[in-house]
mmCIF file of C-alpha atoms and ligand atoms in Angstrom:
data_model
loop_
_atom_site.group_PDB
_atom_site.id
_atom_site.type_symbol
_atom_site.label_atom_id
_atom_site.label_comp_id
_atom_site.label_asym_id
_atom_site.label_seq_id
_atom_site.Cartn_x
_atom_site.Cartn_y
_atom_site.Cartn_z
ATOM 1 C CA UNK A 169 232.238 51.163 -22.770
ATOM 2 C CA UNK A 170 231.336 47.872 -23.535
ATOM 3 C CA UNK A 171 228.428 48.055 -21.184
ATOM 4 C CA UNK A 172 226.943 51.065 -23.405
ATOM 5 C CA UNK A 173 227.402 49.200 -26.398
ATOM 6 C CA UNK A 174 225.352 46.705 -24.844
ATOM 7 C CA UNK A 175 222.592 49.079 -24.010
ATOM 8 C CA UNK A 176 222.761 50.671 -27.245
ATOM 9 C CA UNK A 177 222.385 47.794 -28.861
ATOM 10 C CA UNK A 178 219.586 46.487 -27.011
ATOM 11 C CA UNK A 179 217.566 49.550 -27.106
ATOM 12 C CA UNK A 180 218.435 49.097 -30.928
ATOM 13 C CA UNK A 181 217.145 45.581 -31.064
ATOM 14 C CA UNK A 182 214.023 46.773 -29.362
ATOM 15 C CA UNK A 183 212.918 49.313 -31.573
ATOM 16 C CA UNK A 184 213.961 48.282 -34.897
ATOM 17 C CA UNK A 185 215.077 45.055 -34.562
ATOM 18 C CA UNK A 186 213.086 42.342 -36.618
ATOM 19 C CA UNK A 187 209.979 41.379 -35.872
ATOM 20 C CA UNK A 188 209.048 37.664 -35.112
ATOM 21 C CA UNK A 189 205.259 37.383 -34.883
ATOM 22 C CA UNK A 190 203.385 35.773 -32.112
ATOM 23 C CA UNK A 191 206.088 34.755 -29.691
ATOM 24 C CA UNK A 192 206.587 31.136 -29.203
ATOM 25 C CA UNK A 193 203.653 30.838 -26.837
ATOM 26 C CA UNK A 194 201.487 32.388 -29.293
ATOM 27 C CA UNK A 195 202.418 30.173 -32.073
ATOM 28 C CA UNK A 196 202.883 27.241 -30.437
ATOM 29 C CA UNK A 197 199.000 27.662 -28.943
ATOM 30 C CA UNK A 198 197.432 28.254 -32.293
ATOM 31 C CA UNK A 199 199.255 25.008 -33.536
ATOM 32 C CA UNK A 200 198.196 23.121 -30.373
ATOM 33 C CA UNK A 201 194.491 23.750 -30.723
ATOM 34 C CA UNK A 202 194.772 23.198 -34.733
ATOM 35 C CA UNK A 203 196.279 19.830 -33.904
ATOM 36 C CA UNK A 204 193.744 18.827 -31.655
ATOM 37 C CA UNK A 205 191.096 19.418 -34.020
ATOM 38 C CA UNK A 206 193.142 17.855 -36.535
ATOM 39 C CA UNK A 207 190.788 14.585 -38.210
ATOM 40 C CA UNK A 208 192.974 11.363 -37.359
ATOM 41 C CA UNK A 209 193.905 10.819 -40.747
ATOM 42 C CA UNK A 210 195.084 13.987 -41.521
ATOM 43 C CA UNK A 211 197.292 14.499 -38.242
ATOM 44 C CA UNK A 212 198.849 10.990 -38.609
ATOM 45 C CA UNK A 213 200.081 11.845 -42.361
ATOM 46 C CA UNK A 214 201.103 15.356 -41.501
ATOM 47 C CA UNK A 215 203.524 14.049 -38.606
ATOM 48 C CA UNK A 216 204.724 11.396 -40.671
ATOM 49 C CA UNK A 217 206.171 14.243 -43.002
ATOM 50 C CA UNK A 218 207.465 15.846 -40.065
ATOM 51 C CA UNK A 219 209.785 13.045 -38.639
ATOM 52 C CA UNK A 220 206.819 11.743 -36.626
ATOM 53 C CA UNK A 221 206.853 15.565 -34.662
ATOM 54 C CA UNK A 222 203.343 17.448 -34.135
ATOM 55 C CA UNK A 223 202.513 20.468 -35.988
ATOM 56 C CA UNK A 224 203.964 22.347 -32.296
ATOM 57 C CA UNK A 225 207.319 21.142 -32.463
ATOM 58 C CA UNK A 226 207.420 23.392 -35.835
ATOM 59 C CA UNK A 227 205.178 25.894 -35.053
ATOM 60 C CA UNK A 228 207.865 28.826 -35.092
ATOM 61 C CA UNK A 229 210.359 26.753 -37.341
ATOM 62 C CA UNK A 230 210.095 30.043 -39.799
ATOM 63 C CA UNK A 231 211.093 32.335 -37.582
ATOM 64 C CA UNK A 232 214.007 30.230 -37.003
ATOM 65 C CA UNK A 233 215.265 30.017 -40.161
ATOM 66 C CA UNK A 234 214.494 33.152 -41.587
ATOM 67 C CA UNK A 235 218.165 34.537 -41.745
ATOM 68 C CA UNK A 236 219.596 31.335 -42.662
ATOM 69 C CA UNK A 237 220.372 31.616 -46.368
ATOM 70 C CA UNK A 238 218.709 29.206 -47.634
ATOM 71 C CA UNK A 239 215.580 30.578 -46.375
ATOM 72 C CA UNK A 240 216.300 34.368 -46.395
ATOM 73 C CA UNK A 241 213.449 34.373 -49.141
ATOM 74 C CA UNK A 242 211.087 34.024 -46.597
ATOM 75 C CA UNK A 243 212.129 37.094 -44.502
ATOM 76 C CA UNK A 244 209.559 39.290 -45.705
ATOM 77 C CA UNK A 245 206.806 36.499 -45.534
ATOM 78 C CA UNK A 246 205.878 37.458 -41.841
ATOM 79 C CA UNK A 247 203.581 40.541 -41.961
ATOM 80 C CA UNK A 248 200.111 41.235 -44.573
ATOM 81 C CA UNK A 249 199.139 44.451 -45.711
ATOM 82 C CA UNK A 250 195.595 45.366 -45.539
ATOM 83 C CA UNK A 251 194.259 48.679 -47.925
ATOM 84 C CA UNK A 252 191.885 50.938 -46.795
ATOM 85 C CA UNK A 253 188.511 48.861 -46.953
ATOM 86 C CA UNK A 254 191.133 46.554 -44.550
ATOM 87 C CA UNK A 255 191.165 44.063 -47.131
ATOM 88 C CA UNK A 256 194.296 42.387 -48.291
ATOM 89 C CA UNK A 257 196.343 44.825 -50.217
ATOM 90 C CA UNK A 258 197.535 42.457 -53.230
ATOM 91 C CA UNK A 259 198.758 45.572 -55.138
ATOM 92 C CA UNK A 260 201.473 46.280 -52.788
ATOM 93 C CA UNK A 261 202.949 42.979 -52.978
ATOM 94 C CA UNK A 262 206.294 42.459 -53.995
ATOM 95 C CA UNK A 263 206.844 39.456 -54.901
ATOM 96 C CA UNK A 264 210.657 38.964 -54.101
ATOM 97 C CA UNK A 265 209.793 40.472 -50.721
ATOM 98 C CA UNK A 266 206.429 38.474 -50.478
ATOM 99 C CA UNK A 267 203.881 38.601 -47.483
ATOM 100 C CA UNK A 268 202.255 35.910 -44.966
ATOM 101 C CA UNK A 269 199.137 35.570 -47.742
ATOM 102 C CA UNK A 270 201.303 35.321 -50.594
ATOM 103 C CA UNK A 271 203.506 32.494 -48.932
ATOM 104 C CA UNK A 272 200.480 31.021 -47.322
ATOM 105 C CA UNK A 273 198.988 30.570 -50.950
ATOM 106 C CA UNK A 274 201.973 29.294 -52.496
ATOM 107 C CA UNK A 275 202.424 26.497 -49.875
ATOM 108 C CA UNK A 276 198.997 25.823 -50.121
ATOM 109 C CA UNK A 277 199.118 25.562 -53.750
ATOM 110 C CA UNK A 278 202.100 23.187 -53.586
ATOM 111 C CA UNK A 279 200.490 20.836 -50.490
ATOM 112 C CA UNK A 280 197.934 20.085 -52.601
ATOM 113 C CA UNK A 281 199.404 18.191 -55.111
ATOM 114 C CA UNK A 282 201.726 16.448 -52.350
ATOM 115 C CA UNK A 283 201.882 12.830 -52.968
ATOM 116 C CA UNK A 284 204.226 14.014 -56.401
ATOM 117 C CA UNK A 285 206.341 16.069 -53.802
ATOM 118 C CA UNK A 286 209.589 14.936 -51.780
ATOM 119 C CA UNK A 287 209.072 14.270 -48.559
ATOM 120 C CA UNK A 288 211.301 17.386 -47.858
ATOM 121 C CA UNK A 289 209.176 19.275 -50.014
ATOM 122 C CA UNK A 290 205.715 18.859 -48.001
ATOM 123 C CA UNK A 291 207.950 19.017 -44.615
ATOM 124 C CA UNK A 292 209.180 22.816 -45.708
ATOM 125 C CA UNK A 293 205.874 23.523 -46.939
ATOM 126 C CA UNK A 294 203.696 22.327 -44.295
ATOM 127 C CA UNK A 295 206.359 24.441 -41.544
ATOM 128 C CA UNK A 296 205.406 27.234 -43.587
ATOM 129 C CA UNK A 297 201.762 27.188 -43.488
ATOM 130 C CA UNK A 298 201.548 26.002 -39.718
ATOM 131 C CA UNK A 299 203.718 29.812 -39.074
ATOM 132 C CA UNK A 300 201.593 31.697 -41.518
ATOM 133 C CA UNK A 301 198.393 31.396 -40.499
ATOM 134 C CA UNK A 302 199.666 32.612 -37.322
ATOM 135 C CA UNK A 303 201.302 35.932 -38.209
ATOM 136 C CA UNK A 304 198.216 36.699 -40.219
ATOM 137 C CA UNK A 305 196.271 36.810 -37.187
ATOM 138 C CA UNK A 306 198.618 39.039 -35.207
ATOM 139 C CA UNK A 307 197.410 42.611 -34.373
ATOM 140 C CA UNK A 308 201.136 43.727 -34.846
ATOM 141 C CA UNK A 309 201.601 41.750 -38.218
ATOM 142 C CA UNK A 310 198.444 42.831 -39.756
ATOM 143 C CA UNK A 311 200.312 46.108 -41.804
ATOM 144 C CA UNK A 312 197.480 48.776 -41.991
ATOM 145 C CA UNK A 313 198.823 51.230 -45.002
ATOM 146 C CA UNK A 314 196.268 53.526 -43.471
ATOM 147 C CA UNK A 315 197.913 53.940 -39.743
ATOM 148 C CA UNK A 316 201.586 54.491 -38.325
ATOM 149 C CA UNK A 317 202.846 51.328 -36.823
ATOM 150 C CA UNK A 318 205.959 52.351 -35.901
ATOM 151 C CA UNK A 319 205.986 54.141 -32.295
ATOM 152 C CA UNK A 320 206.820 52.875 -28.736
ATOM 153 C CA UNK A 321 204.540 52.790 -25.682
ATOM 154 C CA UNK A 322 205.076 52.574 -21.932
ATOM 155 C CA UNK A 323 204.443 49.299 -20.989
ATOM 156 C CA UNK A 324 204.021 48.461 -17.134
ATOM 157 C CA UNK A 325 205.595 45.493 -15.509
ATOM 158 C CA UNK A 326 203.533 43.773 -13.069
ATOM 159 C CA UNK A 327 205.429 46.122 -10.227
ATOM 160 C CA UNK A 328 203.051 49.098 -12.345
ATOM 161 C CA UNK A 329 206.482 50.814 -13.537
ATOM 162 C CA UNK A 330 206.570 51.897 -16.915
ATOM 163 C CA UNK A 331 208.828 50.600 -19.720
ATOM 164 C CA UNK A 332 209.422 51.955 -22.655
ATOM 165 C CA UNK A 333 208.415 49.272 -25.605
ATOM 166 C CA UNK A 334 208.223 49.307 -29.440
ATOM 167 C CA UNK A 335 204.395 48.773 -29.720
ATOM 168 C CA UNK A 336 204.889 45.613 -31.871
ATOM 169 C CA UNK A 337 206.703 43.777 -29.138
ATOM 170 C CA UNK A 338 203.549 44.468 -26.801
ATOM 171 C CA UNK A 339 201.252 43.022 -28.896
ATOM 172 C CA UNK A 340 203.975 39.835 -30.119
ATOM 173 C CA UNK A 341 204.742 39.051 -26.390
ATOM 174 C CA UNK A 342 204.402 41.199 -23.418
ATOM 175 C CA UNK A 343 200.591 40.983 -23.089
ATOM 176 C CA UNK A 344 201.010 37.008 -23.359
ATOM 177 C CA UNK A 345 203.801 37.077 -21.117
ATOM 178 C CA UNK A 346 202.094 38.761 -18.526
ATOM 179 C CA UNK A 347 199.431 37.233 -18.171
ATOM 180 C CA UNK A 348 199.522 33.642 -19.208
ATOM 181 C CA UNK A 349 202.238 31.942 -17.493
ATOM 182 C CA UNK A 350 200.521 28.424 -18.869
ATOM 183 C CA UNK A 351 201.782 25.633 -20.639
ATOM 184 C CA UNK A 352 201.090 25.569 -24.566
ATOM 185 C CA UNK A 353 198.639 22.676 -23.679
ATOM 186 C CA UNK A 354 196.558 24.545 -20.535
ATOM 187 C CA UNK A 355 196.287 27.729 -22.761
ATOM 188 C CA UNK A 356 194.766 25.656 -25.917
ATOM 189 C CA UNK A 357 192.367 23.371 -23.148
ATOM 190 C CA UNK A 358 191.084 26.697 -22.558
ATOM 191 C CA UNK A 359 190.872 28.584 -25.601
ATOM 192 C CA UNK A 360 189.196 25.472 -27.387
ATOM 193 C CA UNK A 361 185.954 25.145 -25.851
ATOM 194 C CA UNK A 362 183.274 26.266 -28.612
ATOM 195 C CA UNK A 363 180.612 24.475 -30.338
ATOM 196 C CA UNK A 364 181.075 22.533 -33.341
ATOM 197 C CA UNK A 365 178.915 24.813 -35.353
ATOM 198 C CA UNK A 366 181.149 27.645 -34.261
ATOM 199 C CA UNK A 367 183.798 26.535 -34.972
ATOM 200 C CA UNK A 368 182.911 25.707 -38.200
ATOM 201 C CA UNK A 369 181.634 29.181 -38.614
ATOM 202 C CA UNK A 370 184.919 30.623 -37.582
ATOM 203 C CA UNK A 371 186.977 28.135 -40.199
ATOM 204 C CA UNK A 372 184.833 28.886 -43.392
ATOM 205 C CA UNK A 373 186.510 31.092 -45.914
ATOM 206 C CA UNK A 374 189.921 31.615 -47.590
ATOM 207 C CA UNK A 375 192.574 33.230 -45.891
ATOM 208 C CA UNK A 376 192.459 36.570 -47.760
ATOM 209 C CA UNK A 377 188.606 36.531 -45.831
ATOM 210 C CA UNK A 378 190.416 35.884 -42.196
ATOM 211 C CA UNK A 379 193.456 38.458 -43.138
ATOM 212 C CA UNK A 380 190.037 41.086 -43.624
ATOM 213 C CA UNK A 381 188.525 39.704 -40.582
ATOM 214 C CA UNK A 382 192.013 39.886 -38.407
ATOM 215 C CA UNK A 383 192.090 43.716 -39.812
ATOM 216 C CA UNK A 384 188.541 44.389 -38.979
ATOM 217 C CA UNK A 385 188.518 43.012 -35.006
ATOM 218 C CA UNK A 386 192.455 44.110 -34.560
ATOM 219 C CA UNK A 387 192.575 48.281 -35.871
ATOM 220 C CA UNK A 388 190.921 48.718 -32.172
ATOM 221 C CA UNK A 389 194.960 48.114 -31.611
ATOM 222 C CA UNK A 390 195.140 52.126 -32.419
ATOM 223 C CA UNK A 391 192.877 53.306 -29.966
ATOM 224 C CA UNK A 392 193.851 51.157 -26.917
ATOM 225 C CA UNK A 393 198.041 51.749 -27.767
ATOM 226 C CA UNK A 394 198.393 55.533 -29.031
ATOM 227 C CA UNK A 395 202.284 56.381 -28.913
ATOM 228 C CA UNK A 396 204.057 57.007 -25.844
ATOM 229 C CA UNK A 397 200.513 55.961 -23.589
ATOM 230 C CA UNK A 398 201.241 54.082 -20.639
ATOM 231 C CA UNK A 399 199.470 50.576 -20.573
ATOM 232 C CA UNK A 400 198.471 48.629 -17.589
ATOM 233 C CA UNK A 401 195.593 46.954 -16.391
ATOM 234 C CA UNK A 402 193.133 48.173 -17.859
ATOM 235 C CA UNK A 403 195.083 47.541 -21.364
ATOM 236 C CA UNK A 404 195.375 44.111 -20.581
ATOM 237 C CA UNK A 405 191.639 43.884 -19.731
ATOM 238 C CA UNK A 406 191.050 44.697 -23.271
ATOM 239 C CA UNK A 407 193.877 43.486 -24.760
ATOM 240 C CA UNK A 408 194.347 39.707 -24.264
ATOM 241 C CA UNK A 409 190.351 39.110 -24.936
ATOM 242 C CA UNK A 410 191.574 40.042 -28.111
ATOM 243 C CA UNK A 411 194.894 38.341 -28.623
ATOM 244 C CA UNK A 412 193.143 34.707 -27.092
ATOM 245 C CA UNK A 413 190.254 35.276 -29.250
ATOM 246 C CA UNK A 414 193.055 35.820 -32.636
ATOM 247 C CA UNK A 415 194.721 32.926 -31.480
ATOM 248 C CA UNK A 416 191.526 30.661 -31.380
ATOM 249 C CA UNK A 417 190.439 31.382 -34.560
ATOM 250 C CA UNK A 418 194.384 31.003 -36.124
ATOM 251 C CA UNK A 419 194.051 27.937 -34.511
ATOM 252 C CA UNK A 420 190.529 26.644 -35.905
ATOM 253 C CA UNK A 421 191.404 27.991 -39.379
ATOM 254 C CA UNK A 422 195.072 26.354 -39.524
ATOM 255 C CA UNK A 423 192.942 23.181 -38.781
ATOM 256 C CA UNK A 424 190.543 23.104 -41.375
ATOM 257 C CA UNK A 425 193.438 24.221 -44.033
ATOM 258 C CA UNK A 426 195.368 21.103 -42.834
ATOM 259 C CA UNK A 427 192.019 18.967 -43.223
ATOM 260 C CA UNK A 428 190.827 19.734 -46.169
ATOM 261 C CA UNK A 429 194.517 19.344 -47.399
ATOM 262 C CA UNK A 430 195.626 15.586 -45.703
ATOM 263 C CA UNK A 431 192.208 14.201 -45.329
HETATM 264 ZN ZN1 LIG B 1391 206.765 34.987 -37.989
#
């Protein structure tokens, strides 16, 4: 009996349970390559508000602390909705709910005037930002009013036998976990490796411009994951070009907002 609970409650956990965003190596990658494209001054005041830690020690801090009470307001902070033209959809915010732009702003707004904050203040603030950039560039966090996100797909382990996944946990972990057994470090050494000029390229904008961007190179998510297909190689071929090339630009973008904030 206790056994089926078990199950049940797994299976439970895996279909509706909540949804974290990028896994930790996903997170922890983007904040890797922002930090090494952090200027000098800016990364040496950011980690003294964070204890003398680097932006990856926090990287998935929010996801963390999400249930706690004191930060249960930031529970719905995780995903963005996008409208039809896959822009962000600032009608259907909610504000006591909220939504990774809407917290992303707010912290943004409040880091800027941080030499009158406590030093708690710009800690909790800057945590938030590091996370948020992140979800916002996650195919599964990117909430598409115009498709159904909520269906399961057969995943295959590396054995080529199917499993039965909530689609959202593919694109969160499996595909990363599959395939990149690195460390945080290895994975950024590769990902960063463009020009200056690109990179700039990839960093200009506001993040309500990147949210549009994640929505236009992610709704391919629809046509390579259709409910109940069975993914395998050929999935991955396509799908972790796409989930590397998220996280560089997360990465590049979380940099310049950091910059042009602690510069
Ligand atoms: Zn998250």
């Amino acid at each position: 009996m206790k056994k089926l609970l078990l199950l049940l409650l797994c299976a439970g956990f895996l279909h509706t349970g909540p949804v974290f965003g990028w896994g930790r190596e996903g997170h922890e990658t983007i904040a890797k390559i922002a930090e090494r494209n952090l200027t000098k001054k800016a990364k040496k005041r950011i980690e003294k508000y964070l204890g003398g830690h680097s932006v990856v020690y926090y990287a998935k801090w929010m996801d963390e602390y999400r249930k706690t009470p004191e930060y249960a307001f930031t529970d719905g902070w995780h995903t963005a909705p996008v409208d039809a033209g896959l822009r962000y959809a600032d009608e259907l915010l909610n504000p006591k709910r909220g939504n990774a732009v809407y917290g992303l702003e707010l912290a943004v707004e409040n880091l800027k005037n941080y030499r009158s904050l406590t030093d708690s203040a710009v800690a909790v603030n800057l945590k938030y930002v590091i996370h948020l950039v992140g979800d916002m560039h996650c195919p599964a966090h990117i909430k598409y009013t115009t498709h159904d996100m909520k269906y399961d797909v057969l995943f295959e382990d590396k054995y080529h036998k199917p499993h039965k996944f909530y689609v959202h946990s593919v694109w969160d972990n499996e595909i990363i976990t599959t395939t990149r057994i690195w460390s945080v470090s290895e994975w950024a050494d590769e990902l960063d490796r463009v020009s200056k000029a690109e990179r700039q390229a990839i960093a200009a904008g506001t993040p309500r411009d990147w949210l549009h961007d994640a929505a236009v190179c992610c709704e391919v998510q629809f046509e390579w994951a259709k409910p109940d297909q069975q993914l395998g190689q050929d999935f991955l071929n396509k799908a972790l070009p796409l989930v590397e090339s998220q996280i560089q630009k997360a990465g590049y973008r979380l940099a310049r907002i950091l910059n042009d904030l602690f510069d």
